[in-house]
Amino acid sequence: MTISPDAVILWRWGALHINATMAYTWAIMALLAGGSWLITRRLSSGPGISRWQNLLEVLVTGIRDQIREVSHQEPGRYLPFVGTLFLFIAMANLLTVVPGYHAPTGSLSTTTALALCVLVAVPVYGVAAEGVLGYLRKYTRPTVLMLPFNVIGELSRTLALAVRLYGNIMSGTVIVAILLGLAPLLFPIVMRLLGLLTGMIQAYIFAVLAMVYIASASAVGAPRRGQGGAADTKGEDNG
Amino acid sequence: MDSVSLIGMVSVITAGLTIAIGSLGPALGEGRAVAGALGAIAQQPDEAGTISRTLFVGLAMIESTAIYCFVVAMILIFANPFWDRVIAGG
């Protein structure tokens, strides 16, 4: 039994090989980018919009609302990164309904790459929000003694992000594989359904946690932090 | 007993113990979290959205402890480095 799609080699030429993780990641990227391009080619602001534009508007508005509720800040700056994370992971997990598909999120390589993106994005957004010194000073809060613990926490939560997503998706795959050997008639389908639900929740959680980490790094200097629902009524000008 | 069967036996037993003990704590913790969230929703139904979102995130954090144990158990059974070394060497 293969517990990682990294081991599934689809194409090999000399030392180069393309495994299922890479191939399906590219497929998802092509699907997301191509689908968005096809849909946004004919946008209309009139009363009659196409059903696909409606779908995209629901998605984007939903992600914006979630970001605004989680971070109490304007979502415009965070929408590209967090929204991409959510859409990619959600699409990767949902496509398991396609036969022969291996979810790239079931490979530790993919989830590590995503978690490293979050690790890099946190200081980038933090420095952009309050400058290099302001960001670095956060590591010495509440006292300088906490500096090593803050650094360790930064690294360990990255590890936790990667292993959480990987473990959830991989466990779904492994359980289905085990059940196929034990009771192949109906139970694997039920567990697949449960896996779809878990996949969506994990995509949501990954995005929310990334948002929480970024917001906590760029929050203190932001004036709207701590005013509760005041940010919810702000206009949507910088989208 | 030769080392291959010894490593296999220890790995299987440890994998079972890992997932058994490692799922106890998260199960208790998740039960407490869900009970607390349900009580909060019963008292303040208007805040159900915020509470359930926080609950989901918290549950995922708690659950990740069990997931770590599961990953370790899977590594012990399917990708055991010591097993691989002994098989390759012998």
CSV table of C-alpha atoms in Angstrom, one decimal:
chain,number,residue,atom,x,y,z
A,1,MET,CA,0.0,0.0,0.0
A,2,THR,CA,1.4,3.4,-0.9
A,3,ILE,CA,0.7,6.0,1.7
A,4,SER,CA,2.0,8.9,-0.4
A,5,PRO,CA,1.2,10.0,-4.0
A,6,ASP,CA,4.9,10.9,-4.2
A,7,ALA,CA,5.5,7.2,-4.8
A,8,VAL,CA,3.2,7.0,-7.8
A,9,ILE,CA,5.5,7.7,-10.8
A,10,LEU,CA,3.5,8.7,-13.8
A,11,TRP,CA,6.3,9.6,-16.3
A,12,ARG,CA,10.0,9.0,-16.2
A,13,TRP,CA,12.8,10.2,-18.5
A,14,GLY,CA,16.3,9.6,-17.3
A,15,ALA,CA,16.8,11.1,-13.8
A,16,LEU,CA,13.7,13.2,-14.2
A,17,HIS,CA,10.4,11.8,-13.1
A,18,ILE,CA,6.9,13.3,-12.6
A,19,ASN,CA,5.0,11.8,-9.8
A,20,ALA,CA,1.3,12.0,-9.1
A,21,THR,CA,1.7,14.8,-6.6
A,22,MET,CA,3.2,17.1,-9.2
A,23,ALA,CA,0.9,16.2,-12.0
A,24,TYR,CA,-2.3,16.6,-10.0
A,25,THR,CA,-1.0,19.9,-8.5
A,26,TRP,CA,-0.5,21.2,-12.0
A,27,ALA,CA,-3.9,19.9,-13.0
A,28,ILE,CA,-5.5,21.8,-10.1
A,29,MET,CA,-3.6,24.9,-10.9
A,30,ALA,CA,-4.7,24.7,-14.5
A,31,LEU,CA,-8.2,24.1,-13.5
A,32,LEU,CA,-8.4,27.0,-11.1
A,33,ALA,CA,-6.5,29.5,-13.3
A,34,GLY,CA,-8.2,28.4,-16.5
A,35,GLY,CA,-11.7,28.3,-14.9
A,36,SER,CA,-11.2,31.8,-13.4
A,37,TRP,CA,-9.9,33.1,-16.7
A,38,LEU,CA,-12.9,31.6,-18.6
A,39,ILE,CA,-15.4,33.0,-16.2
A,40,THR,CA,-13.9,36.5,-15.7
A,41,ARG,CA,-13.6,37.0,-19.4
A,42,ARG,CA,-17.2,38.1,-19.6
A,43,LEU,CA,-18.0,39.9,-16.4
A,44,SER,CA,-21.1,42.1,-16.2
A,45,SER,CA,-22.3,44.4,-13.6
A,46,GLY,CA,-25.9,44.5,-14.9
A,47,PRO,CA,-28.8,42.7,-13.4
A,48,GLY,CA,-28.4,39.5,-15.5
A,49,ILE,CA,-25.2,37.7,-14.6
A,50,SER,CA,-24.1,34.3,-15.7
A,51,ARG,CA,-24.3,31.5,-13.2
A,52,TRP,CA,-20.6,31.0,-13.1
A,53,GLN,CA,-20.0,34.7,-12.3
A,54,ASN,CA,-22.6,34.2,-9.5
A,55,LEU,CA,-20.5,31.3,-8.2
A,56,LEU,CA,-17.3,33.3,-8.2
A,57,GLU,CA,-19.0,36.2,-6.5
A,58,VAL,CA,-20.4,34.0,-3.8
A,59,LEU,CA,-16.9,32.5,-3.2
A,60,VAL,CA,-15.0,35.8,-3.2
A,61,THR,CA,-17.6,37.5,-1.0
A,62,GLY,CA,-17.6,34.6,1.4
A,63,ILE,CA,-13.9,34.6,1.7
A,64,ARG,CA,-13.8,38.3,2.2
A,65,ASP,CA,-16.4,38.1,5.0
A,66,GLN,CA,-14.6,35.3,6.7
A,67,ILE,CA,-11.2,37.2,6.6
A,68,ARG,CA,-12.9,40.4,7.9
A,69,GLU,CA,-14.5,38.5,10.8
A,70,VAL,CA,-11.3,36.6,11.7
A,71,SER,CA,-8.8,39.5,11.5
A,72,HIS,CA,-11.0,42.5,12.2
A,73,GLN,CA,-9.2,44.2,9.3
A,74,GLU,CA,-10.0,45.1,5.7
A,75,PRO,CA,-9.6,41.9,3.7
A,76,GLY,CA,-8.2,43.4,0.5
A,77,ARG,CA,-4.6,42.8,1.3
A,78,TYR,CA,-5.0,39.3,2.6
A,79,LEU,CA,-7.6,38.1,0.0
A,80,PRO,CA,-5.1,36.9,-2.7
A,81,PHE,CA,-2.9,34.8,-0.4
A,82,VAL,CA,-5.5,33.4,2.0
A,83,GLY,CA,-8.1,32.9,-0.8
A,84,THR,CA,-5.6,31.1,-3.0
A,85,LEU,CA,-4.7,28.8,-0.1
A,86,PHE,CA,-8.3,28.0,0.6
A,87,LEU,CA,-9.3,27.4,-3.0
A,88,PHE,CA,-6.3,25.3,-3.8
A,89,ILE,CA,-6.7,23.0,-0.8
A,90,ALA,CA,-10.5,22.8,-1.1
A,91,MET,CA,-10.2,21.9,-4.8
A,92,ALA,CA,-7.4,19.4,-4.1
A,93,ASN,CA,-9.6,17.7,-1.5
A,94,LEU,CA,-12.9,17.8,-3.4
A,95,LEU,CA,-11.5,16.3,-6.6
A,96,THR,CA,-11.1,13.0,-4.7
A,97,VAL,CA,-14.5,12.2,-6.2
A,98,VAL,CA,-12.7,11.7,-9.5
A,99,PRO,CA,-11.6,8.1,-9.9
A,100,GLY,CA,-7.9,7.5,-10.2
A,101,TYR,CA,-7.1,10.9,-8.6
A,102,HIS,CA,-4.6,11.2,-5.8
A,103,ALA,CA,-5.0,14.3,-3.6
A,104,PRO,CA,-1.7,16.2,-3.7
A,105,THR,CA,-2.5,17.4,-0.1
A,106,GLY,CA,-2.1,13.7,0.9
A,107,SER,CA,1.6,14.2,0.3
A,108,LEU,CA,3.8,15.8,3.0
A,109,SER,CA,5.8,17.6,0.3
A,110,THR,CA,2.7,19.7,-0.8
A,111,THR,CA,1.6,20.5,2.7
A,112,THR,CA,5.1,21.4,3.8
A,113,ALA,CA,5.3,23.8,0.8
A,114,LEU,CA,2.0,25.4,1.7
A,115,ALA,CA,3.1,25.8,5.4
A,116,LEU,CA,6.4,27.3,4.3
A,117,CYS,CA,4.4,29.8,2.2
A,118,VAL,CA,2.6,30.8,5.4
A,119,LEU,CA,5.9,31.0,7.3
A,120,VAL,CA,7.2,33.4,4.8
A,121,ALA,CA,4.0,35.4,4.4
A,122,VAL,CA,3.8,36.1,8.1
A,123,PRO,CA,6.9,38.4,8.3
A,124,VAL,CA,6.1,39.8,4.8
A,125,TYR,CA,2.7,41.0,5.9
A,126,GLY,CA,4.0,42.0,9.4
A,127,VAL,CA,6.9,44.1,8.0
A,128,ALA,CA,4.6,45.7,5.4
A,129,ALA,CA,2.2,46.6,8.2
A,130,GLU,CA,4.5,48.1,10.8
A,131,GLY,CA,8.1,48.2,9.5
A,132,VAL,CA,11.0,45.9,10.2
A,133,LEU,CA,11.7,47.1,13.7
A,134,GLY,CA,8.0,47.1,14.7
A,135,TYR,CA,7.7,43.5,13.5
A,136,LEU,CA,10.9,42.3,15.2
A,137,ARG,CA,10.0,44.0,18.4
A,138,LYS,CA,7.0,41.6,18.6
A,139,TYR,CA,9.3,38.7,19.2
A,140,THR,CA,10.4,40.3,22.5
A,141,ARG,CA,6.8,40.6,23.9
A,142,PRO,CA,5.9,40.4,26.7
A,143,THR,CA,9.6,40.2,27.8
A,144,VAL,CA,12.9,39.6,26.1
A,145,LEU,CA,13.0,36.2,27.9
A,146,MET,CA,10.2,35.0,25.6
A,147,LEU,CA,12.3,35.5,22.5
A,148,PRO,CA,13.4,31.9,22.0
A,149,PHE,CA,9.9,30.6,22.8
A,150,ASN,CA,8.4,33.0,20.2
A,151,VAL,CA,10.8,31.8,17.6
A,152,ILE,CA,10.2,28.1,18.4
A,153,GLY,CA,6.5,28.7,18.4
A,154,GLU,CA,6.8,30.2,14.9
A,155,LEU,CA,8.6,27.1,13.6
A,156,SER,CA,6.5,24.5,15.5
A,157,ARG,CA,3.2,25.9,14.3
A,158,THR,CA,4.5,25.7,10.7
A,159,LEU,CA,5.2,22.0,11.4
A,160,ALA,CA,1.8,21.6,12.9
A,161,LEU,CA,0.1,23.2,9.9
A,162,ALA,CA,1.9,20.9,7.5
A,163,VAL,CA,1.4,17.7,9.5
A,164,ARG,CA,-2.2,18.5,10.3
A,165,LEU,CA,-3.4,18.8,6.7
A,166,TYR,CA,-1.2,15.9,5.6
A,167,GLY,CA,-2.4,13.6,8.4
A,168,ASN,CA,-6.0,14.3,7.9
A,169,ILE,CA,-6.0,13.7,4.1
A,170,MET,CA,-3.6,10.8,4.3
A,171,SER,CA,-5.7,9.1,7.1
A,172,GLY,CA,-8.8,9.3,4.9
A,173,THR,CA,-7.0,7.6,2.0
A,174,VAL,CA,-5.5,4.9,4.2
A,175,ILE,CA,-8.8,4.2,5.9
A,176,VAL,CA,-10.5,3.8,2.6
A,177,ALA,CA,-7.7,1.5,1.4
A,178,ILE,CA,-8.0,-0.7,4.5
A,179,LEU,CA,-11.8,-0.8,4.2
A,180,LEU,CA,-11.5,-1.9,0.6
A,181,GLY,CA,-9.8,-5.0,1.8
A,182,LEU,CA,-12.2,-5.7,4.7
A,183,ALA,CA,-15.7,-4.6,3.6
A,184,PRO,CA,-15.5,-3.4,0.0
A,185,LEU,CA,-19.2,-3.0,-0.8
A,186,LEU,CA,-20.5,0.1,0.9
A,187,PHE,CA,-18.2,1.3,3.7
A,188,PRO,CA,-15.5,2.9,1.6
A,189,ILE,CA,-18.1,5.2,0.0
A,190,VAL,CA,-19.2,6.3,3.4
A,191,MET,CA,-15.7,7.0,4.5
A,192,ARG,CA,-15.1,8.8,1.2
A,193,LEU,CA,-18.1,11.1,2.0
A,194,LEU,CA,-16.6,11.7,5.4
A,195,GLY,CA,-13.3,12.4,3.8
A,196,LEU,CA,-14.9,15.1,1.6
A,197,LEU,CA,-16.3,16.8,4.6
A,198,THR,CA,-13.0,16.6,6.4
A,199,GLY,CA,-11.2,17.9,3.4
A,200,MET,CA,-13.4,21.0,3.2
A,201,ILE,CA,-13.0,21.6,7.0
A,202,GLN,CA,-9.3,21.2,6.7
A,203,ALA,CA,-9.1,23.7,3.8
A,204,TYR,CA,-11.1,26.1,5.9
A,205,ILE,CA,-9.0,25.6,9.0
A,206,PHE,CA,-5.7,26.0,7.1
A,207,ALA,CA,-6.9,29.3,5.6
A,208,VAL,CA,-8.2,30.5,8.9
A,209,LEU,CA,-5.1,29.6,10.8
A,210,ALA,CA,-2.9,31.3,8.2
A,211,MET,CA,-5.1,34.3,8.5
A,212,VAL,CA,-4.8,34.3,12.3
A,213,TYR,CA,-1.0,34.0,12.2
A,214,ILE,CA,-0.8,36.8,9.7
A,215,ALA,CA,-3.2,39.0,11.5
A,216,SER,CA,-1.5,38.5,14.9
A,217,ALA,CA,1.8,39.6,13.2
A,218,SER,CA,0.4,42.7,11.7
A,219,ALA,CA,-2.4,43.6,14.2
A,220,VAL,CA,-0.9,45.7,17.0
A,221,GLY,CA,-0.1,48.7,14.8
A,222,ALA,CA,-3.4,48.5,12.9
A,223,PRO,CA,-5.9,51.0,14.3
A,224,ARG,CA,-9.0,48.9,13.8
A,225,ARG,CA,-7.9,46.1,16.0
A,226,GLY,CA,-9.9,45.7,19.2
A,227,GLN,CA,-12.8,47.8,18.1
A,228,GLY,CA,-14.9,44.6,17.6
A,229,GLY,CA,-17.5,44.9,14.9
A,230,ALA,CA,-16.5,48.4,13.9
A,231,ALA,CA,-14.4,46.9,11.0
A,232,ASP,CA,-17.4,45.0,9.7
A,233,THR,CA,-19.2,48.2,8.6
A,234,LYS,CA,-16.3,49.6,6.7
A,235,GLY,CA,-16.7,50.0,3.0
A,236,GLU,CA,-15.3,47.6,0.5
A,237,ASP,CA,-13.2,50.1,-1.4
A,238,ASN,CA,-9.8,48.3,-1.7
A,239,GLY,CA,-10.9,45.0,-3.2
B,1,MET,CA,14.7,-14.1,17.7
B,2,ASP,CA,16.4,-12.4,14.8
B,3,SER,CA,16.3,-8.6,14.4
B,4,VAL,CA,13.8,-8.5,11.6
B,5,SER,CA,11.0,-10.2,13.5
B,6,LEU,CA,12.0,-8.3,16.6
B,7,ILE,CA,11.7,-4.9,14.9
B,8,GLY,CA,8.5,-6.0,13.2
B,9,MET,CA,6.9,-7.0,16.5
B,10,VAL,CA,8.0,-3.9,18.4
B,11,SER,CA,6.8,-1.7,15.6
B,12,VAL,CA,3.4,-3.2,15.4
B,13,ILE,CA,2.8,-3.2,19.1
B,14,THR,CA,4.1,0.4,19.4
B,15,ALA,CA,2.0,1.5,16.6
B,16,GLY,CA,-1.1,0.1,18.3
B,17,LEU,CA,-0.2,1.7,21.6
B,18,THR,CA,0.6,5.0,20.0
B,19,ILE,CA,-2.8,5.4,18.4
B,20,ALA,CA,-4.6,3.9,21.4
B,21,ILE,CA,-3.1,6.2,24.0
B,22,GLY,CA,-2.8,9.1,21.6
B,23,SER,CA,-6.5,9.2,20.8
B,24,LEU,CA,-7.5,9.2,24.5
B,25,GLY,CA,-6.5,12.7,25.3
B,26,PRO,CA,-7.8,14.4,22.2
B,27,ALA,CA,-11.1,12.5,22.6
B,28,LEU,CA,-11.6,13.9,26.1
B,29,GLY,CA,-10.5,17.3,25.0
B,30,GLU,CA,-12.8,17.4,22.0
B,31,GLY,CA,-15.7,16.3,24.2
B,32,ARG,CA,-15.1,19.1,26.6
B,33,ALA,CA,-14.7,21.6,23.8
B,34,VAL,CA,-18.0,20.5,22.1
B,35,ALA,CA,-19.8,20.5,25.4
B,36,GLY,CA,-18.6,24.0,26.2
B,37,ALA,CA,-19.5,25.3,22.8
B,38,LEU,CA,-23.0,23.7,22.9
B,39,GLY,CA,-23.6,25.3,26.3
B,40,ALA,CA,-22.5,28.6,24.9
B,41,ILE,CA,-24.8,28.3,21.9
B,42,ALA,CA,-27.7,27.4,24.1
B,43,GLN,CA,-27.2,30.5,26.2
B,44,GLN,CA,-26.4,32.8,23.3
B,45,PRO,CA,-28.0,31.5,20.0
B,46,ASP,CA,-27.2,34.8,18.3
B,47,GLU,CA,-23.5,34.1,18.5
B,48,ALA,CA,-23.8,30.6,17.0
B,49,GLY,CA,-21.8,31.6,13.9
B,50,THR,CA,-18.8,32.9,15.8
B,51,ILE,CA,-18.9,30.1,18.4
B,52,SER,CA,-19.0,27.4,15.8
B,53,ARG,CA,-16.2,28.9,13.7
B,54,THR,CA,-14.0,29.1,16.8
B,55,LEU,CA,-15.1,25.6,17.7
B,56,PHE,CA,-14.0,24.2,14.4
B,57,VAL,CA,-10.6,25.8,14.5
B,58,GLY,CA,-10.2,24.7,18.1
B,59,LEU,CA,-11.3,21.2,17.3
B,60,ALA,CA,-8.7,21.0,14.5
B,61,MET,CA,-6.0,22.2,16.9
B,62,ILE,CA,-7.0,19.5,19.4
B,63,GLU,CA,-7.4,16.9,16.8
B,64,SER,CA,-3.9,17.5,15.4
B,65,THR,CA,-2.5,15.8,18.5
B,66,ALA,CA,-4.3,12.6,17.5
B,67,ILE,CA,-3.2,13.1,13.9
B,68,TYR,CA,0.4,13.3,14.9
B,69,CYS,CA,0.0,10.0,16.7
B,70,PHE,CA,-1.7,8.5,13.6
B,71,VAL,CA,1.2,9.7,11.4
B,72,VAL,CA,3.7,8.2,13.8
B,73,ALA,CA,1.8,4.9,13.8
B,74,MET,CA,1.6,4.9,10.0
B,75,ILE,CA,5.4,5.6,9.8
B,76,LEU,CA,6.0,2.7,12.1
B,77,ILE,CA,4.0,0.3,10.0
B,78,PHE,CA,4.5,1.4,6.4
B,79,ALA,CA,7.7,3.5,6.3
B,80,ASN,CA,9.7,2.2,9.2
B,81,PRO,CA,13.3,3.4,8.7
B,82,PHE,CA,14.9,0.7,10.9
B,83,TRP,CA,12.9,-2.1,9.2
B,84,ASP,CA,14.1,-0.7,5.8
B,85,ARG,CA,17.7,-0.7,6.9
B,86,VAL,CA,17.6,-4.2,8.3
B,87,ILE,CA,15.9,-5.5,5.1
B,88,ALA,CA,18.4,-3.7,2.9
B,89,GLY,CA,21.4,-4.8,5.0
B,90,GLY,CA,20.4,-8.4,5.4
